[in-house]
Amino acid sequence: MSPLSASAWLAGGAANPALVGGARLVPLHSVEEARGLLTVAEVERQLPFAPRRCFVISRVPDENIRGEHAHLSLHQFLVCLAGSVVAEVDDGASRRAVALDTPRVGLHMPPMVWGAQHHYSRDAVLMVLASAAYDPDDYVREYERFLALARGAR
């Protein structure tokens, strides 16, 4: 599966692609000038939820896979602040891959979308905003259980 490049999608000015299970790319407001790049995400403009938790993933060896789970009720918003990472989203019926390769585009992952991230560049810094505090009971960590839950939701 060849990943869709977030930066190419943004440069092409294309409509928001339907990924899977309500997951979607979101263009962020950016201003680039001689002093650098400023990128902004505001609740109810670009962010579809008010973040309650933030975490950053970096220094991931290229061969490692992060994520590999879904959430029952949590929303996530992924932004690659530096470098690039391939994010896969899966709704139990189909799967899409996106190369998050610009801080100007975020990936919204609603509940019950299986996510995995891999092929981190050496300089990759992935920020994840979450709609709630950490709750281990909200995680679906077994793919077969996810598929059963996803089938039941249809």
CSV table of C-alpha atoms in Angstrom, one decimal:
chain,number,residue,atom,x,y,z
A,1,MET,CA,0.0,0.0,0.0
A,2,SER,CA,1.6,3.2,-1.1
A,3,PRO,CA,1.0,6.0,1.4
A,4,LEU,CA,-0.7,9.3,0.4
A,5,SER,CA,1.7,12.1,1.1
A,6,ALA,CA,0.2,14.8,3.3
A,7,SER,CA,2.4,17.5,1.9
A,8,ALA,CA,1.5,16.6,-1.7
A,9,TRP,CA,-2.2,16.4,-0.8
A,10,LEU,CA,-1.9,19.9,0.7
A,11,ALA,CA,0.1,21.3,-2.2
A,12,GLY,CA,-2.5,19.9,-4.7
A,13,GLY,CA,-5.3,21.8,-3.0
A,14,ALA,CA,-7.5,18.7,-3.3
A,15,ALA,CA,-10.7,18.2,-1.3
A,16,ASN,CA,-10.3,16.4,2.0
A,17,PRO,CA,-9.9,12.7,1.1
A,18,ALA,CA,-12.2,10.2,2.8
A,19,LEU,CA,-9.7,7.9,4.5
A,20,VAL,CA,-11.5,5.2,6.5
A,21,GLY,CA,-13.9,5.2,9.4
A,22,GLY,CA,-14.2,9.0,9.6
A,23,ALA,CA,-10.4,9.5,9.7
A,24,ARG,CA,-9.4,12.5,7.7
A,25,LEU,CA,-6.6,14.9,6.9
A,26,VAL,CA,-7.0,18.4,8.2
A,27,PRO,CA,-5.0,21.4,6.8
A,28,LEU,CA,-3.7,23.6,9.6
A,29,HIS,CA,-3.3,27.4,9.4
A,30,SER,CA,0.3,28.2,8.5
A,31,VAL,CA,2.3,31.4,8.0
A,32,GLU,CA,5.8,31.1,6.5
A,33,GLU,CA,8.1,34.0,6.6
A,34,ALA,CA,11.8,34.9,7.0
A,35,ARG,CA,11.5,34.2,10.7
A,36,GLY,CA,10.2,30.7,10.2
A,37,LEU,CA,7.0,28.7,10.0
A,38,LEU,CA,4.1,29.3,12.4
A,39,THR,CA,1.4,26.6,12.3
A,40,VAL,CA,-1.8,27.0,14.3
A,41,ALA,CA,-4.6,24.5,15.2
A,42,GLU,CA,-7.7,25.9,17.0
A,43,VAL,CA,-10.5,24.0,18.6
A,44,GLU,CA,-13.6,24.0,16.4
A,45,ARG,CA,-11.7,25.3,13.4
A,46,GLN,CA,-9.1,22.7,12.7
A,47,LEU,CA,-9.3,20.5,15.8
A,48,PRO,CA,-12.5,18.5,16.0
A,49,PHE,CA,-12.2,18.2,19.8
A,50,ALA,CA,-10.7,20.0,22.8
A,51,PRO,CA,-7.5,18.2,23.7
A,52,ARG,CA,-7.2,16.9,27.2
A,53,ARG,CA,-3.8,15.2,26.8
A,54,CYS,CA,-0.7,15.6,24.6
A,55,PHE,CA,2.2,13.3,24.1
A,56,VAL,CA,5.2,13.3,21.7
A,57,ILE,CA,6.9,10.4,20.1
A,58,SER,CA,10.5,10.7,18.9
A,59,ARG,CA,13.7,8.7,18.4
A,60,VAL,CA,11.8,5.7,17.1
A,61,PRO,CA,14.1,3.2,15.2
A,62,ASP,CA,12.8,2.9,11.6
A,63,GLU,CA,11.9,-0.8,12.0
A,64,ASN,CA,9.6,-0.2,15.0
A,65,ILE,CA,5.9,0.1,14.8
A,66,ARG,CA,4.0,2.3,17.3
A,67,GLY,CA,0.2,2.4,17.9
A,68,GLU,CA,-1.3,-0.8,16.8
A,69,HIS,CA,-4.6,-0.2,18.7
A,70,ALA,CA,-7.9,1.5,18.5
A,71,HIS,CA,-9.9,3.4,21.1
A,72,LEU,CA,-13.5,2.9,22.1
A,73,SER,CA,-14.3,6.6,22.7
A,74,LEU,CA,-11.1,8.6,22.4
A,75,HIS,CA,-10.3,10.9,19.5
A,76,GLN,CA,-6.7,11.5,18.5
A,77,PHE,CA,-5.1,14.2,16.3
A,78,LEU,CA,-1.6,13.4,14.9
A,79,VAL,CA,0.8,16.0,13.6
A,80,CYS,CA,4.4,15.2,12.5
A,81,LEU,CA,6.3,18.3,13.8
A,82,ALA,CA,9.6,17.2,12.1
A,83,GLY,CA,10.6,14.5,9.7
A,84,SER,CA,8.1,12.0,8.5
A,85,VAL,CA,6.1,9.0,9.7
A,86,VAL,CA,3.7,6.7,7.9
A,87,ALA,CA,0.3,6.5,9.7
A,88,GLU,CA,-2.1,3.7,8.8
A,89,VAL,CA,-5.8,3.9,9.6
A,90,ASP,CA,-8.1,0.9,9.4
A,91,ASP,CA,-11.9,0.7,10.1
A,92,GLY,CA,-12.1,-3.1,9.9
A,93,ALA,CA,-13.3,-3.0,6.3
A,94,SER,CA,-10.5,-1.0,4.6
A,95,ARG,CA,-7.1,0.5,5.3
A,96,ARG,CA,-5.3,3.6,4.1
A,97,ALA,CA,-1.7,4.9,4.7
A,98,VAL,CA,-0.7,8.5,4.9
A,99,ALA,CA,2.9,9.8,5.0
A,100,LEU,CA,2.7,12.6,7.6
A,101,ASP,CA,5.5,14.7,6.2
A,102,THR,CA,4.6,18.2,7.1
A,103,PRO,CA,3.6,20.0,10.3
A,104,ARG,CA,0.9,21.8,8.2
A,105,VAL,CA,-1.4,18.8,8.1
A,106,GLY,CA,-2.9,16.8,10.9
A,107,LEU,CA,-4.6,13.4,10.9
A,108,HIS,CA,-7.9,13.1,12.9
A,109,MET,CA,-8.5,9.6,14.1
A,110,PRO,CA,-12.0,9.2,15.6
A,111,PRO,CA,-12.9,6.3,18.0
A,112,MET,CA,-12.9,2.8,16.6
A,113,VAL,CA,-10.2,3.4,14.0
A,114,TRP,CA,-7.3,1.1,14.3
A,115,GLY,CA,-4.0,3.1,14.0
A,116,ALA,CA,-0.4,2.1,13.5
A,117,GLN,CA,2.6,4.3,12.8
A,118,HIS,CA,5.8,3.1,11.2
A,119,HIS,CA,8.7,4.2,8.9
A,120,TYR,CA,9.7,7.0,11.2
A,121,SER,CA,12.5,9.1,9.8
A,122,ARG,CA,15.5,9.6,12.1
A,123,ASP,CA,14.4,13.1,12.9
A,124,ALA,CA,10.7,12.4,13.2
A,125,VAL,CA,8.8,14.1,16.0
A,126,LEU,CA,5.1,13.0,16.2
A,127,MET,CA,2.7,15.0,18.5
A,128,VAL,CA,-0.5,13.4,19.4
A,129,LEU,CA,-3.4,15.3,20.9
A,130,ALA,CA,-6.0,13.2,22.7
A,131,SER,CA,-9.6,14.0,23.7
A,132,ALA,CA,-9.3,12.5,27.2
A,133,ALA,CA,-6.9,11.6,29.9
A,134,TYR,CA,-5.2,8.2,29.7
A,135,ASP,CA,-7.7,5.3,30.3
A,136,PRO,CA,-6.4,1.8,29.8
A,137,ASP,CA,-9.9,0.5,29.5
A,138,ASP,CA,-10.5,2.6,26.4
A,139,TYR,CA,-7.9,0.7,24.4
A,140,VAL,CA,-8.6,-2.1,22.0
A,141,ARG,CA,-5.2,-3.7,21.7
A,142,GLU,CA,-6.1,-7.0,20.0
A,143,TYR,CA,-6.8,-6.7,16.3
A,144,GLU,CA,-9.3,-9.6,16.3
A,145,ARG,CA,-11.3,-8.0,19.1
A,146,PHE,CA,-11.3,-4.7,17.1
A,147,LEU,CA,-12.6,-6.5,14.0
A,148,ALA,CA,-15.4,-8.1,16.0
A,149,LEU,CA,-16.3,-4.7,17.6
A,150,ALA,CA,-16.2,-3.0,14.2
A,151,ARG,CA,-18.4,-5.6,12.6
A,152,GLY,CA,-20.9,-5.2,15.4
A,153,ALA,CA,-21.0,-1.4,14.9
A,154,ARG,CA,-22.1,-1.8,11.2
